[in-house]
Every structure is written in structure tokens, then in C-alpha cells.
Amino acid sequence: MPDIKRIFIANRGEIAVRIIRTARALGLETVLGVSAADTESLGAKLATRAVVLGPAPSKDSYLRVGTVIEAAKGTGCDAVHPGYGFLSENRDLAQACADEGLIFIGPSPDNLSAVGDKLTARSHAVAARVPVVPGGTVETLDDATALADKVGFPLLIKAVAGGGGKGMKRVDDATSLPAQLDMAMAEAEAAFGDPRIYLERFVTVGRHVEVQILSDGDTILHAGERDCSVQRRYQKVVEEAPAPHLPPELRRGLLDAAVRYARHIGYRSLGTVEFLVDVERSEFYFLEMNARVQVEHPVTEAVTGLDLIALQIAIAEGKPLTLTQDDIRPSGHAVECRLNAEDMAQDFRPSPGRVTQAWFPALPGLRVDTHMQPGAMIPPYYDSMVAKLITWGATRDEAIARMLTALDVCVLDGITTNAPLHRAILSDAAFRKGGVDTTYLGKLLAGTGENA
């Protein structure tokens, strides 16, 4: 496979800027596909060239496979990087790249098929001897009632094609099952055009821990784990690496299971295998595999010194990994806070607008991934994340202290952000202790946590 010379970036925001930064370091040209709302974005200014994909709504621009392929070929690109979100795990885009002689900087269409459907991904986990949460598919209320009798309450209903918490419902008893089932199927149909759902036993005290995978098709390595348990409505808010207070045996089991899963499906690229850790049982279960770069990849980079985007590009070029597992030695601790343009006082309502001042000073151990600049317009059409603050420290306490300093001195004026939420989390004794579960943030916001 030939070396890549010019990459078409089919994405926007901070991940587009992140990809451009590594591409520049590698001596590669970049073409950024933008919507009409992003023509003056920082990514458009930093890329070698920017081309308009279509109007502001993502369905008319960032989500059009044919338009992306046409733009990539028309600008002389030899590869397409999809970033995360949008078309990043879209099998049709990966196949179209293969058909048109473009390198897709991601896994193969077959890999995407293997992990894109939650039921298929779950069946691969079973075949790879990776534990899964007890549960199964249901089509009718009778199916759901029978499975609930076997698994027990509480249950979690999930959309087969789902993500981001859409179509996901908790069911605490049999009387609420019919209504929750109907709502989950309706949400799944509306959000994904696929009403299929399945039930899983709800893990009352669970941690969300994921493992970073690197594979060239022959060598499969892990780059340690990340803890993503601080979530609001199933959306990650704070991530850290490594996962604090994870028993060594459990950590080894997670890492081995992730590699085993990737090997079973013949995975090739950068990827993340996500697990739910049952704290009460000291067990872990497979959740899903994300066949792309993750939003939270910088915390892994901070503790390992790796450039995951550079490795992802090299793998796409067909180059073998030059690393061994022993070469990857995580050091210290890293924390990431997702800064979103949203108003906590208005139930986290998105807060689009124009940034009047953007100032991110250089501080020891601080990295800022952002597309913000003075005068930047945050449109109402896309995800509200405006920056990621990443801090590294020799210890977890040092990383947290550096993050609190960063939150105090970094400036984004003209918009409302969730910075106060991050200050509250990082100052909270339960978080500082480490090892919080996925119910932590809901309790903190409701004032029912241990410090309420």
C-alpha cells in the first residue's frame, strides 16, 4: 500500500484540528471538508485547503458519503480520515473508499460490520470467551417478560443500533416493563431507523472502563485502560488514565480480554473495547467496541507518550507496528475534562454563540485540544463540545490539582460553558478518593452523594 501524501478530513471541531496537527508533523497535506457553517473555523484555516461539503445541517454535509468521496477525489487526496462521530464507523464510507482507491484511515468494512451492530458484537465477545452481561434480544412483551424472569430486575433496555443513550431505558419492576419497552422501541426507530432492542441485567454499581487497542492485523497491542465512569445521561464528562483503584487481577483480565476480542474479529486499526465493571461482584462485562479514535484518546497519549493518530495513519498505510507490548509503559496519571457550551442553570441547555475571547495559557502538564479562537462562532447544529483540557501528573492528585488550576485560568468568553461542573467534580471528596461508578454524577447533581 502506498504512503499517504494528502488526507481528506471528513470531520470538524477539535478532532479536525487534532488530525491536522499530526499530519503536519508527518509532512502530510490536509484537505478539510466543512459545512457552510464552518468555513471560518480554525480547522479550515489550519488545513492546507478547505472545501465546502454542503449546508450547515450535518445530514446535508458531514453525513453524505457520496459527497465526501467526491470531494476527496476532486482534491487529489489519497486517504480519508473520518475522526469520531459522523461517518467514522460507517461501513458504506469505508467500502466506498476501497472501491474508489482511497485509503480509509480506520478498520476494514468487515471489521465495521463485526462491531457496528451491538448484537453481532456481543456474539463475537461470546465466541472470543469475553464475558457479557446476562441478557438477550426481545421482539415482543412476552419475550421481554420471559427474559426478565430469568435475568431479574433491574434491567436495562438498549437499542441494537444505538449509542449516546438513545433508546436506553432502565426498568426496575415488571409493572413498568410494557411502557418502557414501547418507549425504547419508539426512540430507537426515531433515532436510528431500527426498532430492535435487547435487554441486559442492570449492574447497580458499575464502572465504565475501556481499553485502547492498536493492531496492524498481525500484532495486537493494548495501550492501557481509561476510566470513563463520570457520565451524565450516558454521555462521558470526565475521563482518566489509568483507572484508579482497579484490582490488578481485574485490570489484567480487562486488558487480556480486549486483545482477545480484537484478535478474534481480525481487527486492524486503532480501536477501543469498552467494558462494564461490576463493582459488587468484582467482574467485568463486554459492552461494545468503538472502531475509531475516541474523544478521550489524549489521556492515553499523556501517560504513554504515543501519538495515536500517527499510529493510526501508519497502520492504514499497511506499515507494521514497530512497538512491542513491553515498549508501552504508562507513567503517571492523566485527566480529561470535556468543556461544553452549555448552561447548567438551564438543565445543560446548549449555549451556542460567538466566542469573544479564547485564552489557554501554557501550564506544566496541560494540553488543550480545541478549535476555539476569538471570534469563533459556535453553531447550534452540532455537538456542544468546544475544548478538551488534559492534564498529566506524576500522581493522580497532581493531575487533578493541575486541572483545577487550568479551569481557573483558561478563558472562553462570550459563551456559557460547563466549567463550573468540572470544578465541582474535581473538588468533590468522592471523586478525589477515586473509583466512582456511573451513578456518581447523577447523585452529585441531585445533591444525594456522600458530600450532600
One Martini backbone bead per residue (centre of mass of N, CA, C, O) as a GRO file, in nm:
protein
  452
    1MET     BB    1   0.096   0.036   0.023
    2PRO     BB    2   0.090   0.356  -0.009
    3ASP     BB    3   0.180   0.649   0.080
    4ILE     BB    4   0.068   0.920   0.237
    5LYS     BB    5   0.002   1.275   0.132
    6ARG     BB    6  -0.326   1.322   0.136
    7ILE     BB    7  -0.583   1.432   0.359
    8PHE     BB    8  -0.918   1.369   0.421
    9ILE     BB    9  -1.133   1.549   0.641
   10ALA     BB   10  -1.440   1.411   0.789
   11ASN     BB   11  -1.466   1.685   0.984
   12ARG     BB   12  -1.462   1.864   1.303
   13GLY     BB   13  -1.321   2.059   1.514
   14GLU     BB   14  -1.094   1.929   1.730
   15ILE     BB   15  -1.029   1.672   1.557
   16ALA     BB   16  -0.933   1.818   1.307
   17VAL     BB   17  -0.699   1.966   1.443
   18ARG     BB   18  -0.557   1.713   1.549
   19ILE     BB   19  -0.497   1.584   1.272
   20ILE     BB   20  -0.340   1.820   1.149
   21ARG     BB   21  -0.105   1.820   1.347
   22THR     BB   22   0.007   1.538   1.269
   23ALA     BB   23   0.028   1.575   0.965
   24ARG     BB   24   0.239   1.797   0.977
   25ALA     BB   25   0.456   1.628   1.128
   26LEU     BB   26   0.452   1.418   0.867
   27GLY     BB   27   0.422   1.595   0.593
   28LEU     BB   28   0.113   1.640   0.540
   29GLU     BB   29  -0.162   1.696   0.367
   30THR     BB   30  -0.476   1.891   0.396
   31VAL     BB   31  -0.833   1.830   0.369
   32LEU     BB   32  -1.124   2.011   0.459
   33GLY     BB   33  -1.444   1.929   0.536
   34VAL     BB   34  -1.714   2.162   0.517
   35SER     BB   35  -1.949   2.353   0.620
   36ALA     BB   36  -2.108   2.654   0.598
   37ALA     BB   37  -2.051   2.697   0.921
   38ASP     BB   38  -1.708   2.623   0.886
   39THR     BB   39  -1.530   2.823   0.700
   40GLU     BB   40  -1.398   2.990   0.974
   41SER     BB   41  -1.246   2.782   1.101
   42LEU     BB   42  -0.961   2.661   1.231
   43GLY     BB   43  -0.936   2.416   1.045
   44ALA     BB   44  -0.960   2.577   0.776
   45LYS     BB   45  -0.692   2.741   0.836
   46LEU     BB   46  -0.487   2.490   0.881
   47ALA     BB   47  -0.538   2.372   0.635
   48THR     BB   48  -0.440   2.351   0.317
   49ARG     BB   49  -0.755   2.289   0.263
   50ALA     BB   50  -1.098   2.390   0.188
   51VAL     BB   51  -1.426   2.231   0.158
   52VAL     BB   52  -1.756   2.231   0.063
   53LEU     BB   53  -2.023   2.000   0.136
   54GLY     BB   54  -2.251   2.197   0.265
   55PRO     BB   55  -2.475   2.260   0.460
   56ALA     BB   56  -2.502   2.274   0.799
   57PRO     BB   57  -2.641   2.027   0.816
   58SER     BB   58  -2.517   1.710   0.849
   59LYS     BB   59  -2.705   1.566   0.635
   60ASP     BB   60  -2.581   1.787   0.408
   61SER     BB   61  -2.263   1.697   0.475
   62TYR     BB   62  -2.105   1.498   0.693
   63LEU     BB   63  -2.324   1.248   0.597
   64ARG     BB   64  -2.211   1.236   0.292
   65VAL     BB   65  -2.058   1.001   0.123
   66GLY     BB   66  -2.045   1.097  -0.175
   67THR     BB   67  -1.929   1.379  -0.114
   68VAL     BB   68  -1.669   1.292   0.022
   69ILE     BB   69  -1.552   1.131  -0.214
   70GLU     BB   70  -1.559   1.357  -0.425
   71ALA     BB   71  -1.379   1.557  -0.263
   72ALA     BB   72  -1.130   1.378  -0.233
   73LYS     BB   73  -1.077   1.332  -0.536
   74GLY     BB   74  -1.092   1.639  -0.631
   75THR     BB   75  -0.824   1.700  -0.426
   76GLY     BB   76  -0.607   1.458  -0.436
   77CYS     BB   77  -0.661   1.237  -0.243
   78ASP     BB   78  -0.553   0.918  -0.065
   79ALA     BB   79  -0.724   0.988   0.201
   80VAL     BB   80  -0.949   0.910   0.488
   81HIS     BB   81  -1.053   1.093   0.781
   82PRO     BB   82  -1.325   1.056   1.024
   83GLY     BB   83  -1.269   1.039   1.313
   84TYR     BB   84  -1.550   1.116   1.504
   85GLY     BB   85  -1.833   1.035   1.432
   86PHE     BB   86  -2.045   1.041   1.199
   87LEU     BB   87  -1.853   0.835   0.962
   88SER     BB   88  -1.644   0.659   1.133
   89GLU     BB   89  -1.854   0.377   1.137
   90ASN     BB   90  -1.902   0.361   0.823
   91ARG     BB   91  -1.917   0.117   0.592
   92ASP     BB   92  -1.974   0.277   0.328
   93LEU     BB   93  -1.721   0.450   0.339
   94ALA     BB   94  -1.509   0.228   0.345
   95GLN     BB   95  -1.604   0.097   0.076
   96ALA     BB   96  -1.580   0.346  -0.106
   97CYS     BB   97  -1.279   0.378  -0.073
   98ALA     BB   98  -1.202   0.105  -0.190
   99ASP     BB   99  -1.346   0.146  -0.470
  100GLU     BB  100  -1.175   0.442  -0.517
  101GLY     BB  101  -0.869   0.422  -0.400
  102LEU     BB  102  -0.894   0.480  -0.095
  103ILE     BB  103  -0.776   0.546   0.221
  104PHE     BB  104  -0.888   0.418   0.520
  105ILE     BB  105  -0.865   0.560   0.846
  106GLY     BB  106  -0.931   0.244   0.937
  107PRO     BB  107  -1.121  -0.005   0.926
  108SER     BB  108  -1.278  -0.245   0.787
  109PRO     BB  109  -1.581  -0.331   0.677
  110ASP     BB  110  -1.586  -0.597   0.841
  111ASN     BB  111  -1.521  -0.474   1.113
  112LEU     BB  112  -1.768  -0.282   1.120
  113SER     BB  113  -1.977  -0.510   1.110
  114ALA     BB  114  -1.887  -0.663   1.372
  115VAL     BB  115  -1.937  -0.381   1.569
  116GLY     BB  116  -2.199  -0.210   1.477
  117ASP     BB  117  -2.360  -0.445   1.595
  118LYS     BB  118  -2.439  -0.535   1.909
  119LEU     BB  119  -2.509  -0.834   1.863
  120THR     BB  120  -2.262  -0.912   1.701
  121ALA     BB  121  -2.054  -0.819   1.909
  122ARG     BB  122  -2.153  -1.008   2.131
  123SER     BB  123  -2.105  -1.278   1.980
  124HIS     BB  124  -1.798  -1.236   1.963
  125ALA     BB  125  -1.747  -1.236   2.265
  126VAL     BB  126  -1.839  -1.521   2.318
  127ALA     BB  127  -1.635  -1.655   2.116
  128ALA     BB  128  -1.382  -1.504   2.280
  129ARG     BB  129  -1.429  -1.529   2.593
  130VAL     BB  130  -1.608  -1.276   2.670
  131PRO     BB  131  -1.779  -1.122   2.891
  132VAL     BB  132  -2.134  -1.087   2.942
  133VAL     BB  133  -2.425  -0.960   2.991
  134PRO     BB  134  -2.703  -1.066   3.099
  135GLY     BB  135  -2.914  -1.158   2.812
  136GLY     BB  136  -3.122  -1.028   2.527
  137THR     BB  137  -3.340  -1.061   2.282
  138VAL     BB  138  -3.641  -0.876   2.178
  139GLU     BB  139  -3.989  -0.840   2.033
  140THR     BB  140  -4.174  -0.884   2.283
  141LEU     BB  141  -4.332  -0.882   2.581
  142ASP     BB  142  -4.304  -1.184   2.630
  143ASP     BB  143  -4.002  -1.195   2.593
  144ALA     BB  144  -3.931  -0.989   2.816
  145THR     BB  145  -4.065  -1.138   3.054
  146ALA     BB  146  -3.901  -1.400   3.035
  147LEU     BB  147  -3.619  -1.269   3.064
  148ALA     BB  148  -3.671  -1.123   3.332
  149ASP     BB  149  -3.714  -1.381   3.499
  150LYS     BB  150  -3.417  -1.479   3.452
  151VAL     BB  151  -3.243  -1.211   3.524
  152GLY     BB  152  -3.378  -0.969   3.648
  153PHE     BB  153  -3.403  -0.703   3.863
  154PRO     BB  154  -3.274  -0.474   3.704
  155LEU     BB  155  -3.305  -0.327   3.378
  156LEU     BB  156  -3.175  -0.287   3.035
  157ILE     BB  157  -3.258  -0.103   2.759
  158LYS     BB  158  -3.147  -0.153   2.416
  159ALA     BB  159  -3.026  -0.046   2.122
  160VAL     BB  160  -2.885  -0.201   1.864
  161ALA     BB  161  -2.818   0.089   1.700
  162GLY     BB  162  -2.699   0.240   1.935
  163GLY     BB  163  -2.632   0.559   2.113
  164GLY     BB  164  -2.607   0.802   2.357
  165GLY     BB  165  -2.881   0.675   2.510
  166LYS     BB  166  -3.062   0.592   2.287
  167GLY     BB  167  -3.310   0.368   2.381
  168MET     BB  168  -3.251   0.389   2.694
  169LYS     BB  169  -3.377   0.179   2.968
  170ARG     BB  170  -3.492   0.159   3.290
  171VAL     BB  171  -3.599  -0.138   3.481
  172ASP     BB  172  -3.742  -0.222   3.805
  173ASP     BB  173  -4.022  -0.357   3.702
  174ALA     BB  174  -4.292  -0.522   3.561
  175THR     BB  175  -4.495  -0.277   3.540
  176SER     BB  176  -4.284  -0.094   3.354
  177LEU     BB  177  -4.211  -0.258   3.098
  178PRO     BB  178  -4.414  -0.189   2.868
  179ALA     BB  179  -4.360   0.120   2.846
  180GLN     BB  180  -4.048   0.109   2.812
  181LEU     BB  181  -4.047  -0.064   2.559
  182ASP     BB  182  -4.204   0.129   2.375
  183MET     BB  183  -4.012   0.374   2.405
  184ALA     BB  184  -3.751   0.240   2.307
  185MET     BB  185  -3.851   0.160   2.021
  186ALA     BB  186  -3.930   0.446   1.931
  187GLU     BB  187  -3.650   0.577   1.968
  188ALA     BB  188  -3.494   0.386   1.783
  189GLU     BB  189  -3.651   0.449   1.527
  190ALA     BB  190  -3.603   0.760   1.525
  191ALA     BB  191  -3.277   0.755   1.548
  192PHE     BB  192  -3.209   0.468   1.350
  193GLY     BB  193  -3.434   0.297   1.195
  194ASP     BB  194  -3.430   0.081   1.455
  195PRO     BB  195  -3.630  -0.113   1.687
  196ARG     BB  196  -3.425  -0.284   1.807
  197ILE     BB  197  -3.390  -0.482   2.109
  198TYR     BB  198  -3.234  -0.526   2.438
  199LEU     BB  199  -3.152  -0.710   2.732
  200GLU     BB  200  -3.012  -0.624   3.058
  201ARG     BB  201  -2.852  -0.639   3.328
  202PHE     BB  202  -2.843  -0.422   3.590
  203VAL     BB  203  -2.572  -0.252   3.712
  204THR     BB  204  -2.567  -0.087   4.000
  205VAL     BB  205  -2.236  -0.107   4.035
  206GLY     BB  206  -2.064   0.072   3.785
  207ARG     BB  207  -1.787   0.070   3.558
  208HIS     BB  208  -1.626   0.258   3.297
  209VAL     BB  209  -1.404   0.057   3.102
  210GLU     BB  210  -1.129   0.106   2.872
  211VAL     BB  211  -0.945  -0.024   2.580
  212GLN     BB  212  -0.658   0.030   2.404
  213ILE     BB  213  -0.609  -0.041   2.055
  214LEU     BB  214  -0.349  -0.204   1.849
  215SER     BB  215  -0.351  -0.294   1.488
  216ASP     BB  216  -0.190  -0.464   1.193
  217GLY     BB  217  -0.317  -0.780   1.194
  218ASP     BB  218  -0.091  -0.921   1.382
  219THR     BB  219  -0.035  -0.707   1.588
  220ILE     BB  220  -0.156  -0.685   1.933
  221LEU     BB  221  -0.222  -0.397   2.132
  222HIS     BB  222  -0.206  -0.226   2.438
  223ALA     BB  223  -0.266   0.114   2.614
  224GLY     BB  224  -0.451   0.060   2.822
  225GLU     BB  225  -0.668   0.230   3.047
  226ARG     BB  226  -0.998   0.381   3.098
  227ASP     BB  227  -1.198   0.608   3.284
  228CYS     BB  228  -1.575   0.669   3.221
  229SER     BB  229  -1.787   0.715   3.478
  230VAL     BB  230  -1.831   1.017   3.424
  231GLN     BB  231  -2.180   1.066   3.379
  232ARG     BB  232  -2.443   1.207   3.160
  233ARG     BB  233  -2.669   1.042   3.014
  234TYR     BB  234  -2.431   0.852   2.887
  235GLN     BB  235  -2.224   1.093   2.899
  236LYS     BB  236  -1.917   1.191   2.890
  237VAL     BB  237  -1.701   1.410   3.102
  238VAL     BB  238  -1.479   1.232   3.256
  239GLU     BB  239  -1.137   1.126   3.214
  240GLU     BB  240  -0.899   0.848   3.285
  241ALA     BB  241  -0.538   0.765   3.332
  242PRO     BB  242  -0.573   0.533   3.496
  243ALA     BB  243  -0.770   0.329   3.665
  244PRO     BB  244  -0.874   0.364   3.973
  245HIS     BB  245  -0.868   0.104   4.190
  246LEU     BB  246  -0.781  -0.146   4.019
  247PRO     BB  247  -0.751  -0.455   4.031
  248PRO     BB  248  -0.496  -0.630   3.898
  249GLU     BB  249  -0.659  -0.877   3.795
  250LEU     BB  250  -0.878  -0.714   3.651
  251ARG     BB  251  -0.694  -0.560   3.460
  252ARG     BB  252  -0.574  -0.805   3.315
  253GLY     BB  253  -0.844  -0.911   3.212
  254LEU     BB  254  -0.920  -0.669   3.035
  255LEU     BB  255  -0.673  -0.660   2.850
  256ASP     BB  256  -0.694  -0.951   2.744
  257ALA     BB  257  -0.985  -0.933   2.632
  258ALA     BB  258  -0.935  -0.712   2.422
  259VAL     BB  259  -0.727  -0.866   2.255
  260ARG     BB  260  -0.901  -1.114   2.201
  261TYR     BB  261  -1.122  -0.971   2.047
  262ALA     BB  262  -0.952  -0.847   1.819
  263ARG     BB  263  -0.845  -1.120   1.717
  264HIS     BB  264  -1.114  -1.260   1.646
  265ILE     BB  265  -1.194  -1.021   1.421
  266GLY     BB  266  -0.938  -0.907   1.275
  267TYR     BB  267  -0.816  -0.647   1.369
  268ARG     BB  268  -0.742  -0.313   1.199
  269SER     BB  269  -0.634  -0.065   1.412
  270LEU     BB  270  -0.789   0.159   1.588
  271GLY     BB  271  -0.926   0.092   1.926
  272THR     BB  272  -1.216   0.022   2.153
  273VAL     BB  273  -1.278  -0.157   2.451
  274GLU     BB  274  -1.576  -0.194   2.634
  275PHE     BB  275  -1.655  -0.188   2.991
  276LEU     BB  276  -1.825  -0.342   3.268
  277VAL     BB  277  -1.786  -0.292   3.614
  278ASP     BB  278  -1.862  -0.502   3.879
  279VAL     BB  279  -1.814  -0.415   4.194
  280GLU     BB  280  -1.965  -0.629   4.373
  281ARG     BB  281  -1.839  -0.886   4.192
  282SER     BB  282  -1.568  -0.842   4.043
  283GLU     BB  283  -1.658  -0.785   3.738
  284PHE     BB  284  -1.669  -0.818   3.373
  285TYR     BB  285  -1.812  -0.657   3.070
  286PHE     BB  286  -1.909  -0.640   2.762
  287LEU     BB  287  -2.018  -0.376   2.544
  288GLU     BB  288  -1.804  -0.253   2.318
  289MET     BB  289  -1.677  -0.140   1.995
  290ASN     BB  290  -1.461   0.122   1.889
  291ALA     BB  291  -1.383   0.197   1.537
  292ARG     BB  292  -1.195   0.442   1.664
  293VAL     BB  293  -1.137   0.736   1.772
  294GLN     BB  294  -1.138   0.890   2.076
  295VAL     BB  295  -1.200   1.156   2.263
  296GLU     BB  296  -1.006   1.026   2.512
  297HIS     BB  297  -0.710   0.971   2.392
  298PRO     BB  298  -0.513   1.179   2.544
  299VAL     BB  299  -0.468   1.018   2.812
  300THR     BB  300  -0.302   0.798   2.678
  301GLU     BB  301  -0.084   0.980   2.558
  302ALA     BB  302   0.012   1.103   2.832
  303VAL     BB  303   0.108   0.811   2.962
  304THR     BB  304   0.276   0.697   2.687
  305GLY     BB  305   0.371   0.899   2.434
  306LEU     BB  306   0.172   0.863   2.215
  307ASP     BB  307   0.059   0.878   1.866
  308LEU     BB  308  -0.237   0.764   1.758
  309ILE     BB  309  -0.268   0.896   1.478
  310ALA     BB  310   0.001   0.807   1.359
  311LEU     BB  311  -0.057   0.504   1.393
  312GLN     BB  312  -0.315   0.497   1.226
  313ILE     BB  313  -0.181   0.583   0.960
  314ALA     BB  314   0.033   0.358   0.939
  315ILE     BB  315  -0.167   0.125   0.928
  316ALA     BB  316  -0.318   0.225   0.671
  317GLU     BB  317  -0.039   0.189   0.500
  318GLY     BB  318   0.073  -0.110   0.606
  319LYS     BB  319   0.231  -0.081   0.858
  320PRO     BB  320   0.411  -0.206   1.097
  321LEU     BB  321   0.455  -0.247   1.411
  322THR     BB  322   0.734  -0.132   1.624
  323LEU     BB  323   0.601  -0.231   1.867
  324THR     BB  324   0.574  -0.347   2.193
  325GLN     BB  325   0.436  -0.416   2.487
  326ASP     BB  326   0.697  -0.326   2.651
  327ASP     BB  327   0.701  -0.026   2.526
  328ILE     BB  328   0.435   0.011   2.693
  329ARG     BB  329   0.466   0.261   2.964
  330PRO     BB  330   0.286   0.377   3.184
  331SER     BB  331   0.281   0.721   3.325
  332GLY     BB  332   0.112   0.823   3.560
  333HIS     BB  333  -0.151   1.079   3.525
  334ALA     BB  334  -0.475   1.140   3.359
  335VAL     BB  335  -0.699   1.418   3.270
  336GLU     BB  336  -1.034   1.478   3.131
  337CYS     BB  337  -1.214   1.772   3.014
  338ARG     BB  338  -1.530   1.855   2.889
  339LEU     BB  339  -1.599   2.138   2.710
  340ASN     BB  340  -1.917   2.289   2.711
  341ALA     BB  341  -2.183   2.460   2.547
  342GLU     BB  342  -2.347   2.505   2.852
  343ASP     BB  343  -2.632   2.535   3.084
  344MET     BB  344  -2.683   2.440   3.401
  345ALA     BB  345  -2.931   2.631   3.478
  346GLN     BB  346  -3.068   2.493   3.192
  347ASP     BB  347  -3.026   2.186   3.180
  348PHE     BB  348  -2.787   2.191   2.970
  349ARG     BB  349  -2.821   2.393   2.760
  350PRO     BB  350  -2.730   2.495   2.480
  351SER     BB  351  -2.458   2.761   2.399
  352PRO     BB  352  -2.461   2.935   2.155
  353GLY     BB  353  -2.201   3.141   1.986
  354ARG     BB  354  -1.965   3.398   2.041
  355VAL     BB  355  -1.627   3.422   2.074
  356THR     BB  356  -1.439   3.678   2.234
  357GLN     BB  357  -1.249   3.480   2.416
  358ALA     BB  358  -0.929   3.289   2.386
  359TRP     BB  359  -0.749   3.135   2.667
  360PHE     BB  360  -0.448   2.913   2.679
  361PRO     BB  361  -0.223   2.859   2.888
  362ALA     BB  362   0.091   2.766   2.974
  363LEU     BB  363   0.120   2.459   3.152
  364PRO     BB  364   0.205   2.223   3.351
  365GLY     BB  365   0.060   1.938   3.208
  366LEU     BB  366  -0.091   2.091   2.966
  367ARG     BB  367  -0.362   2.018   2.740
  368VAL     BB  368  -0.518   2.156   2.436
  369ASP     BB  369  -0.822   2.070   2.267
  370THR     BB  370  -0.910   2.295   1.999
  371HIS     BB  371  -1.130   2.539   1.793
  372MET     BB  372  -1.078   2.794   1.943
  373GLN     BB  373  -1.140   3.150   1.884
  374PRO     BB  374  -1.155   3.460   1.828
  375GLY     BB  375  -1.484   3.476   1.680
  376ALA     BB  376  -1.604   3.219   1.717
  377MET     BB  377  -1.865   3.008   1.599
  378ILE     BB  378  -2.132   2.844   1.764
  379PRO     BB  379  -2.328   2.626   1.640
  380PRO     BB  380  -2.652   2.449   1.664
  381TYR     BB  381  -2.585   2.163   1.494
  382TYR     BB  382  -2.385   2.051   1.713
  383ASP     BB  383  -2.183   1.961   1.922
  384SER     BB  384  -2.088   2.133   2.235
  385MET     BB  385  -1.793   2.090   2.208
  386VAL     BB  386  -1.489   2.312   2.257
  387ALA     BB  387  -1.305   2.143   2.468
  388LYS     BB  388  -0.996   1.990   2.590
  389LEU     BB  389  -0.870   1.908   2.905
  390ILE     BB  390  -0.528   1.804   2.976
  391THR     BB  391  -0.375   1.631   3.250
  392TRP     BB  392  -0.053   1.576   3.399
  393GLY     BB  393   0.084   1.346   3.651
  394ALA     BB  394   0.260   1.160   3.871
  395THR     BB  395  -0.019   1.193   4.002
  396ARG     BB  396  -0.347   1.221   4.054
  397ASP     BB  397  -0.342   1.473   4.232
  398GLU     BB  398  -0.175   1.642   4.034
  399ALA     BB  399  -0.369   1.633   3.793
  400ILE     BB  400  -0.606   1.767   3.943
  401ALA     BB  401  -0.467   2.029   4.028
  402ARG     BB  402  -0.405   2.119   3.737
  403MET     BB  403  -0.700   2.131   3.645
  404LEU     BB  404  -0.800   2.348   3.840
  405THR     BB  405  -0.611   2.564   3.731
  406ALA     BB  406  -0.705   2.558   3.436
  407LEU     BB  407  -1.005   2.636   3.496
  408ASP     BB  408  -0.921   2.924   3.612
  409VAL     BB  409  -0.737   3.037   3.346
  410CYS     BB  410  -0.918   2.959   3.135
  411VAL     BB  411  -1.067   3.128   2.842
  412LEU     BB  412  -1.434   3.164   2.756
  413ASP     BB  413  -1.589   3.410   2.599
  414GLY     BB  414  -1.952   3.451   2.518
  415ILE     BB  415  -2.000   3.183   2.675
  416THR     BB  416  -2.140   2.893   2.813
  417THR     BB  417  -2.005   2.663   3.048
  418ASN     BB  418  -1.907   2.353   3.233
  419ALA     BB  419  -1.681   2.435   3.438
  420PRO     BB  420  -1.828   2.420   3.716
  421LEU     BB  421  -1.865   2.115   3.708
  422HIS     BB  422  -1.565   2.037   3.712
  423ARG     BB  423  -1.499   2.170   3.980
  424ALA     BB  424  -1.695   1.998   4.147
  425ILE     BB  425  -1.577   1.723   4.085
  426LEU     BB  426  -1.264   1.778   4.160
  427SER     BB  427  -1.361   1.870   4.468
  428ASP     BB  428  -1.472   1.600   4.532
  429ALA     BB  429  -1.425   1.346   4.752
  430ALA     BB  430  -1.518   1.101   4.584
  431PHE     BB  431  -1.338   1.157   4.341
  432ARG     BB  432  -1.065   1.184   4.491
  433LYS     BB  433  -1.066   0.886   4.582
  434GLY     BB  434  -1.181   0.702   4.366
  435GLY     BB  435  -1.390   0.481   4.184
  436VAL     BB  436  -1.635   0.568   4.051
  437ASP     BB  437  -1.951   0.546   3.933
  438THR     BB  438  -2.218   0.598   3.704
  439THR     BB  439  -2.393   0.748   3.948
  440TYR     BB  440  -2.235   0.991   4.057
  441LEU     BB  441  -2.330   1.251   3.901
  442GLY     BB  442  -2.630   1.234   3.965
  443LYS     BB  443  -2.587   1.267   4.271
  444LEU     BB  444  -2.439   1.536   4.269
  445LEU     BB  445  -2.668   1.699   4.123
  446ALA     BB  446  -2.891   1.601   4.347
  447GLY     BB  447  -2.755   1.593   4.640
  448THR     BB  448  -2.689   1.251   4.715
  449GLY     BB  449  -2.420   1.233   4.804
  450GLU     BB  450  -2.170   1.209   5.046
  451ASN     BB  451  -2.165   1.555   5.032
  452ALA     BB  452  -2.470   1.655   5.083
   0.00000   0.00000   0.00000
